[in-house]
């Protein structure tokens, strides 16, 4: 048990998320008590959650599960598509940095995934905004600040605003 969570509670929230998305055939998530459990929550199609994520509560956890399930189902959907997107992003970057390309693909995918969730259901709005508000409250990069500002404007919702010109530029794309 980590952060007051039993595996049974984790699976209960997981099953609720799976039912939201027509029960995709993904392996059950696991709790990783190590520091590495916080690094990347979706390894080999298995969702891994760590103590910091569990401390954020049931609704945050359900949002994370929903978000990752939609990544799996729709965007990028497959490792092949993710690779093609990363190669295209790398070609489009002036320095061709592969880490930057993967980061851009992840941001693009996150925007697509959560926009889809908001369009699909009003019930998802609170969960989606919880995730982005949580991100905005962390020590984030200027790129993440621009994306959060852009999403607030794009979705017409109250997200923390960083008043960056890059947010306006994203709206014009």
N, CA and C of each residue as an Amber inpcrd file, in Angstrom:
protein
   519
   0.8550000  -1.1840000   0.0000000   0.0000000   0.0000000   0.0000000
   0.8970000   1.2410000   0.0000000   0.6620000   2.1630000  -0.9310000
   1.4180000   3.3970000  -1.0560000   0.4500000   4.5630000  -0.9410000
   0.8210000   5.5680000  -0.1450000   0.0140000   6.7860000   0.0100000
  -1.4430000   6.4720000   0.3470000  -1.6780000   5.4440000   1.1470000
  -3.0290000   5.0860000   1.5530000  -3.8220000   4.3430000   0.4990000
  -3.2020000   3.9480000  -0.5970000  -3.8870000   3.2390000  -1.6770000
  -3.5770000   1.7590000  -1.6200000  -4.6250000   0.9830000  -1.6890000
  -4.4410000  -0.4560000  -1.8310000  -4.5100000  -0.7710000  -3.3200000
  -4.0160000  -1.9100000  -3.6840000  -4.1100000  -2.3260000  -5.0830000
  -5.5740000  -2.4650000  -5.4890000  -6.4250000  -2.8820000  -4.5430000
  -7.8550000  -3.0280000  -4.8450000  -8.4770000  -1.6850000  -5.2250000
  -8.1090000  -0.6160000  -4.4930000  -8.6570000   0.7110000  -4.7870000
  -8.1720000   1.1900000  -6.1580000  -6.9160000   0.9630000  -6.4420000
  -6.3550000   1.3400000  -7.7290000  -7.1040000   0.6390000  -8.8620000
  -7.3500000  -0.6400000  -8.7080000  -8.0410000  -1.4210000  -9.7420000
  -9.4910000  -0.9630000  -9.8840000 -10.1200000  -0.5900000  -8.7840000
 -11.4980000  -0.0810000  -8.8420000 -11.5720000   1.1830000  -9.7040000
 -10.6340000   2.1040000  -9.5010000 -10.6020000   3.3330000 -10.3000000
 -10.2570000   3.0040000 -11.7530000  -9.3330000   2.0740000 -11.9510000
  -8.9540000   1.6260000 -13.2920000 -10.1590000   1.0630000 -14.0430000
 -10.9180000   0.2150000 -13.3850000 -12.0790000  -0.3970000 -14.0460000
 -13.1250000   0.6550000 -14.4000000 -13.2670000   1.6830000 -13.5710000
 -14.1950000   2.7740000 -13.8990000 -13.7250000   3.4850000 -15.1660000
 -12.4240000   3.7770000 -15.2520000 -11.8880000   4.4210000 -16.4550000
 -12.0510000   3.5310000 -17.6770000 -11.7600000   2.2580000 -17.5390000
 -11.9230000   1.3340000 -18.6680000 -13.3670000   1.3310000 -19.1560000
 -14.3180000   1.3560000 -18.2130000 -15.7290000   1.3450000 -18.6220000
 -16.1010000   2.6430000 -19.3440000 -15.4190000   3.7480000 -19.0230000
 -15.6530000   5.0130000 -19.7300000 -15.2730000   4.9210000 -21.2050000
 -14.3890000   3.9870000 -21.5390000 -13.8270000   3.8980000 -22.8880000
 -14.0370000   2.5150000 -23.5010000 -15.1460000   1.8760000 -23.1800000
 -15.5450000   0.5950000 -23.7760000 -14.5400000  -0.5230000 -23.5240000
 -13.9530000  -0.5110000 -22.3680000 -13.1020000  -1.5940000 -21.8650000
 -11.9690000  -2.0320000 -22.7940000 -11.0370000  -1.1180000 -23.1010000
  -9.9020000  -1.5230000 -23.9360000  -9.0800000  -2.6080000 -23.2430000
  -8.4810000  -3.4460000 -24.0410000  -7.6960000  -4.5650000 -23.5140000
  -6.2810000  -4.1040000 -23.1810000  -6.1540000  -3.4830000 -22.0490000
  -4.8620000  -3.0370000 -21.5350000  -4.5920000  -3.7430000 -20.2160000
  -3.3270000  -3.9840000 -19.9080000  -3.0250000  -4.6190000 -18.6230000
  -3.3610000  -3.6950000 -17.4570000  -3.6480000  -4.2900000 -16.3230000
  -3.9520000  -3.5010000 -15.1250000  -2.7470000  -2.6470000 -14.7340000
  -3.0240000  -1.4600000 -14.2130000  -1.9160000  -0.6130000 -13.7620000
  -1.2530000  -1.2100000 -12.5230000  -0.0570000  -0.7660000 -12.2730000
   0.6540000  -1.2000000 -11.0700000   1.1200000   0.0210000 -10.2920000
   1.3010000  -0.1880000  -9.0110000   1.8420000   0.8440000  -8.1400000
   3.3360000   0.5890000  -8.0200000   4.1140000   1.6200000  -8.2840000
   5.5630000   1.5370000  -8.1520000   5.9730000   2.5070000  -7.0580000
   6.4320000   1.9840000  -5.9540000   6.8200000   2.8210000  -4.8270000
   8.1640000   3.4900000  -4.9950000   8.8860000   3.1690000  -6.0600000
  10.2040000   3.7690000  -6.2590000  10.0750000   5.1240000  -6.9360000
  11.1450000   5.8710000  -6.8940000  11.1700000   7.1770000  -7.5410000
  10.9450000   7.0480000  -9.0470000  11.3900000   5.9430000  -9.6300000
  11.2520000   5.7050000 -11.0630000   9.7850000   5.5880000 -11.4840000
   8.9050000   5.2630000 -10.5550000   7.4900000   5.1120000 -10.8650000
   6.8300000   6.3980000 -11.3090000   7.4550000   7.5390000 -11.0260000
   6.8900000   8.8360000 -11.3990000   7.3790000   9.3080000 -12.7650000
   8.3710000   8.6460000 -13.3370000   9.0220000   9.1830000 -14.5260000
   8.1710000   9.1010000 -15.7910000   7.6720000   7.9580000 -16.1330000
   6.8610000   7.8090000 -17.3400000   5.7440000   6.8360000 -17.0260000
   4.4950000   7.3160000 -17.0320000   3.4020000   6.4940000 -16.5130000
   2.8580000   5.4240000 -17.4570000   3.4550000   5.2280000 -18.6150000
   2.8610000   4.3090000 -19.5900000   3.9900000   3.5590000 -20.2860000
   4.4400000   2.4690000 -19.6690000   5.5620000   1.6980000 -20.2080000
   5.0510000   0.3670000 -20.7400000   5.3520000   0.0980000 -22.0090000
   4.9270000  -1.1680000 -22.6230000   3.4350000  -1.4260000 -22.4210000
   2.6520000  -0.3860000 -22.6150000   1.1890000  -0.4400000 -22.4870000
   0.7150000  -0.7160000 -21.0630000   1.5850000  -0.6690000 -20.0910000
   1.1890000  -0.8430000 -18.6960000   1.3320000   0.5030000 -18.0050000
   0.2670000   0.9140000 -17.3340000   0.2880000   2.1750000 -16.5990000
   0.9470000   1.9260000 -15.2560000   1.9090000   2.7910000 -14.9440000
   2.6510000   2.6890000 -13.6950000   2.4300000   3.9840000 -12.9290000
   1.9520000   3.8870000 -11.6940000   1.7360000   5.0840000 -10.8800000
   2.5980000   5.0050000  -9.6330000   3.0740000   6.1540000  -9.2290000
   3.9130000   6.2500000  -8.0480000   3.2190000   7.0060000  -6.9370000
   3.8900000   7.1500000  -5.8170000   3.2960000   7.7850000  -4.6350000
   2.8040000   9.2110000  -4.8730000   3.5620000  10.0180000  -5.6050000
   3.1480000  11.4110000  -5.8320000   1.8240000  11.4790000  -6.5930000
   1.6510000  10.5970000  -7.5420000   0.4010000  10.5620000  -8.3100000
  -0.7510000  10.1090000  -7.4270000  -0.5340000   9.0960000  -6.6300000
  -1.5910000   8.5810000  -5.7520000  -2.0430000   9.6220000  -4.7350000
  -1.1130000  10.4480000  -4.2740000  -1.4480000  11.4800000  -3.2840000
  -2.4210000  12.5190000  -3.8370000  -2.5530000  12.6060000  -5.1450000
  -3.4220000  13.6160000  -5.7560000  -4.8920000  13.2280000  -5.7390000
  -5.1960000  11.9970000  -5.3700000  -6.5820000  11.6060000  -5.1640000
  -7.2160000  10.8320000  -6.3010000  -8.4170000  10.3250000  -6.0060000
  -9.1400000   9.4520000  -6.9310000  -9.4640000  10.1240000  -8.2610000
  -9.9630000  11.3590000  -8.2090000 -10.3670000  12.0190000  -9.4490000
  -9.1520000  12.2760000 -10.3470000  -8.0420000  12.6720000  -9.7440000
  -6.8280000  12.8830000 -10.5280000  -6.3800000  11.5700000 -11.1660000
  -6.4380000  10.4970000 -10.3940000  -6.0290000   9.1820000 -10.8900000
  -6.9460000   8.7240000 -12.0290000  -8.2430000   8.9250000 -11.8710000
  -9.1750000   8.5670000 -12.9470000  -8.8850000   9.3910000 -14.1940000
  -8.5850000  10.6840000 -14.0190000  -8.2240000  11.5230000 -15.1560000
  -6.9780000  10.9800000 -15.8520000  -5.9690000  10.6150000 -15.0830000
  -4.7470000  10.0720000 -15.6720000  -5.0440000   8.8010000 -16.4650000
  -5.8230000   7.9070000 -15.8820000  -6.1720000   6.6680000 -16.5820000
  -6.9420000   6.9670000 -17.8700000  -7.9540000   7.8380000 -17.7780000
  -8.7280000   8.2000000 -18.9720000  -7.8070000   8.7820000 -20.0490000
  -6.9440000   9.6990000 -19.6360000  -6.0260000  10.3600000 -20.5630000
  -5.1360000   9.3350000 -21.2760000  -4.5490000   8.4270000 -20.5180000
  -3.6420000   7.4420000 -21.1150000  -4.3860000   6.4180000 -21.9720000
  -5.6000000   6.0610000 -21.5700000  -6.4040000   5.1490000 -22.3940000
  -6.7160000   5.7950000 -23.7410000  -7.0670000   7.0800000 -23.7380000
  -7.3790000   7.7650000 -24.9960000  -6.1210000   7.8950000 -25.8620000
  -4.9620000   8.1040000 -25.2370000  -3.7160000   8.0590000 -26.0220000
  -3.6170000   6.7160000 -26.7410000  -3.8460000   5.6620000 -26.0130000
  -3.7400000   4.3090000 -26.5760000  -4.7600000   4.0840000 -27.6930000
  -5.9870000   4.5440000 -27.4870000  -7.0520000   4.2950000 -28.4550000
  -6.9780000   5.1750000 -29.6980000  -6.6240000   6.4560000 -29.5220000
  -6.7810000   7.4090000 -30.6150000  -5.5260000   8.1550000 -31.0480000
  -4.6930000   8.5590000 -30.1390000  -3.5920000   9.4340000 -30.5280000
  -2.4020000   9.2680000 -29.6010000  -1.3390000   8.6650000 -29.9990000
  -1.0180000   8.2860000 -31.3640000  -1.5160000   6.9120000 -31.7740000
  -2.1190000   6.1710000 -30.9230000  -2.7260000   4.8620000 -31.1840000
  -1.7190000   3.7220000 -31.2750000  -0.6100000   3.9130000 -31.9390000
   0.3580000   2.8240000 -32.0590000   1.7800000   3.3580000 -31.9380000
   2.6960000   2.4730000 -31.6360000   4.1070000   2.8360000 -31.5810000
   4.5670000   3.3030000 -32.9640000   4.0490000   2.6690000 -34.0010000
   4.4120000   3.0480000 -35.3730000   4.0050000   4.4940000 -35.6660000
   2.7740000   4.8560000 -35.3120000   2.3110000   6.2250000 -35.5450000
   3.1140000   7.2110000 -34.7100000   3.3930000   6.8640000 -33.4690000
   4.2020000   7.7380000 -32.6150000   5.5780000   7.9620000 -33.2430000
   6.1620000   6.9040000 -33.7780000   7.4630000   7.0310000 -34.4260000
   7.4150000   7.9220000 -35.6550000   6.3790000   7.7540000 -36.4770000
   6.2370000   8.5950000 -37.6720000   6.0520000  10.0590000 -37.2840000
   5.2550000  10.3150000 -36.2470000   5.0690000  11.6900000 -35.7800000
   6.3860000  12.2710000 -35.2760000   7.1470000  11.4800000 -34.5260000
   8.4280000  11.9560000 -33.9900000   9.4140000  12.2530000 -35.1230000
   9.4520000  11.4010000 -36.1380000  10.3420000  11.6560000 -37.2840000
   9.9370000  12.9310000 -38.0170000   8.6400000  13.1250000 -38.2090000
   8.1620000  14.3410000 -38.8740000   8.5030000  15.5760000 -38.0410000
   8.3250000  15.4830000 -36.7330000   8.6560000  16.6110000 -35.8570000
  10.1520000  16.8960000 -35.9060000  10.9450000  15.8450000 -35.9000000
  12.4070000  16.0190000 -35.9430000  12.8330000  16.7160000 -37.2360000
  12.2240000  16.3230000 -38.3510000  12.5420000  16.9620000 -39.6300000
  12.1390000  18.4320000 -39.6280000  11.0730000  18.7590000 -38.9080000
  10.5890000  20.1340000 -38.8640000  11.3590000  21.0430000 -37.9240000
  12.1420000  20.4700000 -37.0290000  12.9240000  21.2810000 -36.0960000
  14.2440000  21.6830000 -36.7390000  14.6500000  22.9230000 -36.5020000
  15.8800000  23.4110000 -37.1270000  17.1150000  22.6270000 -36.6780000
  17.1380000  22.1770000 -35.4240000  18.3120000  21.4460000 -34.9380000
  18.1210000  19.9280000 -34.9780000  16.9200000  19.4520000 -35.2950000
  16.6620000  18.0160000 -35.4020000  16.8410000  17.2380000 -34.1150000
  16.7240000  17.8940000 -32.9810000  16.9230000  17.2490000 -31.6830000
  15.8390000  16.1920000 -31.4470000  16.2220000  14.9100000 -31.3040000
  15.2090000  13.8580000 -31.1450000  14.4130000  13.9740000 -29.8470000
  15.0350000  14.4390000 -28.7750000  14.2980000  14.6130000 -27.5140000
  13.2620000  15.7150000 -27.6480000  13.6250000  16.7890000 -28.3020000
  12.6850000  17.8960000 -28.5320000  11.5400000  17.4270000 -29.4370000
  11.8610000  16.6240000 -30.4330000  10.8280000  16.1040000 -31.3380000
   9.8310000  15.2430000 -30.5720000  10.3230000  14.3540000 -29.7210000
   9.4160000  13.5180000 -28.9140000   8.5580000  14.3810000 -27.9990000
   9.1540000  15.4210000 -27.4390000   8.4120000  16.3310000 -26.5540000
   7.2890000  17.0240000 -27.3240000   7.5840000  17.4670000 -28.5370000
   6.5720000  18.1430000 -29.3490000   5.4390000  17.1840000 -29.7080000
   5.7820000  15.9460000 -30.0380000   4.7570000  14.9460000 -30.3590000
   3.8960000  14.6730000 -29.1320000   4.5190000  14.5840000 -27.9620000
   3.7520000  14.3350000 -26.7420000   2.7930000  15.4880000 -26.4580000
   3.2630000  16.7220000 -26.6030000   2.3750000  17.8730000 -26.3850000
   1.2310000  17.8810000 -27.3920000   1.5500000  17.6550000 -28.6550000
   0.5120000  17.5910000 -29.6840000  -0.5170000  16.5190000 -29.3340000
  -0.0390000  15.3430000 -28.9790000  -0.9400000  14.2350000 -28.6300000
  -1.7880000  14.5740000 -27.4140000  -1.1780000  15.2100000 -26.4070000
  -1.9350000  15.5970000 -25.2110000  -3.0560000  16.5650000 -25.5580000
  -2.7570000  17.5260000 -26.4300000  -3.7770000  18.4950000 -26.8430000
  -4.9120000  17.7880000 -27.5810000  -4.5720000  16.9010000 -28.5010000
  -5.5890000  16.1510000 -29.2540000  -6.4400000  15.3060000 -28.3120000
  -5.7810000  14.5630000 -27.4290000  -6.4720000  13.6520000 -26.5050000
  -7.4500000  14.4070000 -25.6160000  -6.9750000  15.4700000 -24.9670000
  -7.8530000  16.1490000 -24.0160000  -8.9050000  17.0080000 -24.7060000
  -8.6260000  17.5080000 -25.8920000  -9.6620000  18.2100000 -26.6530000
 -10.7620000  17.2310000 -27.0440000 -10.3810000  16.0520000 -27.4740000
 -11.3590000  15.0100000 -27.7930000 -12.2080000  14.6820000 -26.5680000
 -11.5710000  14.5310000 -25.4190000 -12.3200000  14.2030000 -24.2030000
 -13.3170000  15.3030000 -23.8550000 -12.9200000  16.5640000 -24.0130000
 -13.8350000  17.6660000 -23.7130000 -15.0010000  17.7060000 -24.6930000
 -14.7310000  17.4180000 -25.9450000 -15.8020000  17.4100000 -26.9430000
 -16.7440000  16.2350000 -26.7400000 -16.2300000  15.1510000 -26.2190000
 -17.0100000  13.9250000 -26.0470000 -18.0180000  14.0460000 -24.9160000
 -17.6170000  14.6870000 -23.8270000 -18.4660000  14.6400000 -22.6470000
 -18.2050000  15.8140000 -21.7140000 -19.2860000  16.4580000 -21.3000000
 -19.1550000  17.5240000 -20.3050000 -18.6520000  16.9730000 -18.9760000
 -18.9360000  15.7150000 -18.7130000 -18.4910000  15.0980000 -17.4640000
 -16.9710000  15.0280000 -17.3740000 -16.3010000  15.0050000 -18.5070000
 -14.8390000  14.9320000 -18.5090000 -14.1780000  16.2680000 -18.2010000
 -14.9050000  17.3680000 -18.3480000 -14.2860000  18.6840000 -18.2080000
 -13.5870000  18.8640000 -16.8660000 -14.2600000  18.5270000 -15.7840000
 -13.6570000  18.7180000 -14.4640000 -12.3600000  17.9210000 -14.3210000
 -12.3720000  16.6910000 -14.8090000 -11.1660000  15.8610000 -14.7080000
 -10.0390000  16.4130000 -15.5850000 -10.3610000  16.7780000 -16.8140000
  -9.3360000  17.2990000 -17.7250000  -8.7110000  18.5640000 -17.1460000
  -9.5460000  19.4720000 -16.6710000  -9.0250000  20.7270000 -16.1280000
  -8.2240000  20.4960000 -14.8560000  -8.6100000  19.5060000 -14.0720000
  -7.8430000  19.1600000 -12.8720000  -6.4010000  18.8100000 -13.2470000
  -6.2340000  18.0120000 -14.2900000  -4.8930000  17.6150000 -14.7190000
  -4.0550000  18.7900000 -15.1900000  -4.6470000  19.6590000 -16.0120000
  -3.8860000  20.7990000 -16.5330000  -3.6360000  21.8540000 -15.4620000
  -4.5830000  22.0410000 -14.5470000  -4.3710000  22.9800000 -13.4410000
  -3.2620000  22.4780000 -12.5310000  -3.2350000  21.1730000 -12.2960000
  -2.1620000  20.5920000 -11.4920000  -0.8080000  20.8370000 -12.1590000
  -0.7330000  20.6230000 -13.4600000   0.5190000  20.8630000 -14.1810000
   0.9350000  22.3260000 -14.0560000  -0.0180000  23.2410000 -14.2380000
   0.2860000  24.6730000 -14.1890000   0.8060000  25.1030000 -12.8220000
   0.4420000  24.3800000 -11.7700000   0.8950000  24.7140000 -10.4220000
   2.2920000  24.2200000 -10.1060000   2.8830000  23.4850000 -11.0210000
   4.2350000  22.9620000 -10.8190000   5.2590000  23.9160000 -11.4320000
   6.5190000  23.6350000 -11.1900000   7.6020000  24.3870000 -11.8090000
   7.7550000  23.8530000 -13.2330000   7.1440000  24.5490000 -14.2000000
   7.0950000  24.0260000 -15.5700000   7.9140000  24.8940000 -16.5190000
   8.1870000  24.3380000 -17.6620000   8.9840000  25.0280000 -18.6770000
   8.1600000  26.1290000 -19.3530000   8.8410000  27.0770000 -19.9930000
   8.1130000  28.0910000 -20.7640000   7.2260000  27.4730000 -21.8500000
   7.6620000  26.3650000 -22.4330000   6.8400000  25.6810000 -23.4340000
   5.5350000  25.1890000 -22.8130000   5.6150000  24.5690000 -21.6390000
   4.4040000  24.1130000 -20.9540000   3.5150000  25.2900000 -20.5670000
   4.1180000  26.4010000 -20.1490000   3.3350000  27.5960000 -19.8200000
   2.5600000  28.0790000 -21.0470000   3.2240000  28.0830000 -22.2000000
   2.5570000  28.5120000 -23.4380000   1.4030000  27.5790000 -23.7790000
   1.6060000  26.2850000 -23.6020000   0.5530000  25.3090000 -23.9190000
  -0.6340000  25.4690000 -22.9720000  -0.3800000  25.6440000 -21.6820000
  -1.4790000  25.8270000 -20.7210000  -2.2720000  27.0860000 -21.0720000
  -1.5780000  28.1830000 -21.3790000  -2.2650000  29.4110000 -21.7790000
  -3.0760000  29.2200000 -23.0500000  -2.4950000  28.5260000 -24.0120000
  -3.1780000  28.2180000 -25.2700000  -4.4400000  27.3990000 -25.0220000
  -4.3440000  26.3670000 -24.1890000  -5.5030000  25.5020000 -23.9360000
  -6.6290000  26.2580000 -23.2440000  -6.2860000  27.1440000 -22.3150000
  -7.3170000  27.9580000 -21.6780000  -8.0900000  28.7680000 -22.7040000
  -7.3550000  29.3640000 -23.6530000  -7.9990000  30.1460000 -24.7160000
  -8.7510000  29.2500000 -25.6950000  -8.1310000  28.1600000 -26.1250000
  -8.7470000  27.2490000 -27.0900000 -10.0600000  26.6860000 -26.5630000
 -10.0320000  26.2400000 -25.3300000 -11.2070000  25.6020000 -24.7390000
 -12.1730000  26.6000000 -24.1100000 -11.7600000  27.8680000 -23.9550000
 -12.6100000  28.8680000 -23.3200000 -12.8800000  28.5470000 -21.8600000
 -11.8380000  28.0980000 -21.1670000 -11.9650000  27.7070000 -19.7630000
 -10.9600000  28.4720000 -18.9170000 -11.1690000  28.3950000 -17.6260000
 -10.3190000  29.1000000 -16.6790000  -9.1250000  28.2270000 -16.2870000
  -8.0450000  28.3720000 -17.0360000  -6.7750000  27.7500000 -16.6730000
  -5.8090000  28.8720000 -16.3270000  -4.8230000  28.6020000 -15.5000000
  -3.8500000  29.6560000 -15.1950000  -3.2760000  30.2460000 -16.4840000
  -3.2280000  31.5600000 -16.5320000  -2.7460000  32.2410000 -17.7310000
  -1.3360000  32.7440000 -17.4890000  -0.4740000  32.5060000 -18.4430000
   0.9020000  32.9610000 -18.3350000   1.1710000  34.1390000 -19.2690000
   0.1400000  34.5790000 -20.0090000   0.2310000  35.7390000 -20.9100000
   1.5070000  35.7380000 -21.7430000   1.7000000  34.6720000 -22.4740000
   2.8670000  34.5610000 -23.3390000   2.4430000  34.7400000 -24.7950000
   3.2500000  35.4360000 -25.5910000   2.8960000  35.6040000 -27.0060000
   2.8190000  34.2650000 -27.7450000   3.5580000  33.2770000 -27.2650000
   3.5220000  31.9610000 -27.9050000   2.1410000  31.3250000 -27.8270000
   1.4060000  31.6090000 -26.7430000   0.0410000  31.0800000 -26.6220000
  -0.8360000  31.6370000 -27.7320000  -0.6980000  32.9230000 -28.0000000
  -1.4530000  33.5600000 -29.0840000  -1.0430000  32.9830000 -30.4370000
   0.2530000  32.7370000 -30.6010000   0.7370000  32.1740000 -31.8640000
   0.1420000  30.7890000 -32.0970000   0.0310000  29.9950000 -31.0470000
  -0.5480000  28.6570000 -31.1850000  -2.0030000  28.7300000 -31.6320000
  -2.7330000  29.7280000 -31.1510000  -4.1370000  29.8760000 -31.5440000
  -4.2830000  30.1860000 -33.0310000  -3.2690000  30.7920000 -33.6180000
  -3.3570000  31.1620000 -35.0310000  -3.0450000  30.0000000 -35.9700000
  -2.5700000  28.8920000 -35.4290000  -2.2040000  27.7410000 -36.2740000
  -3.4400000  27.0050000 -36.7210000
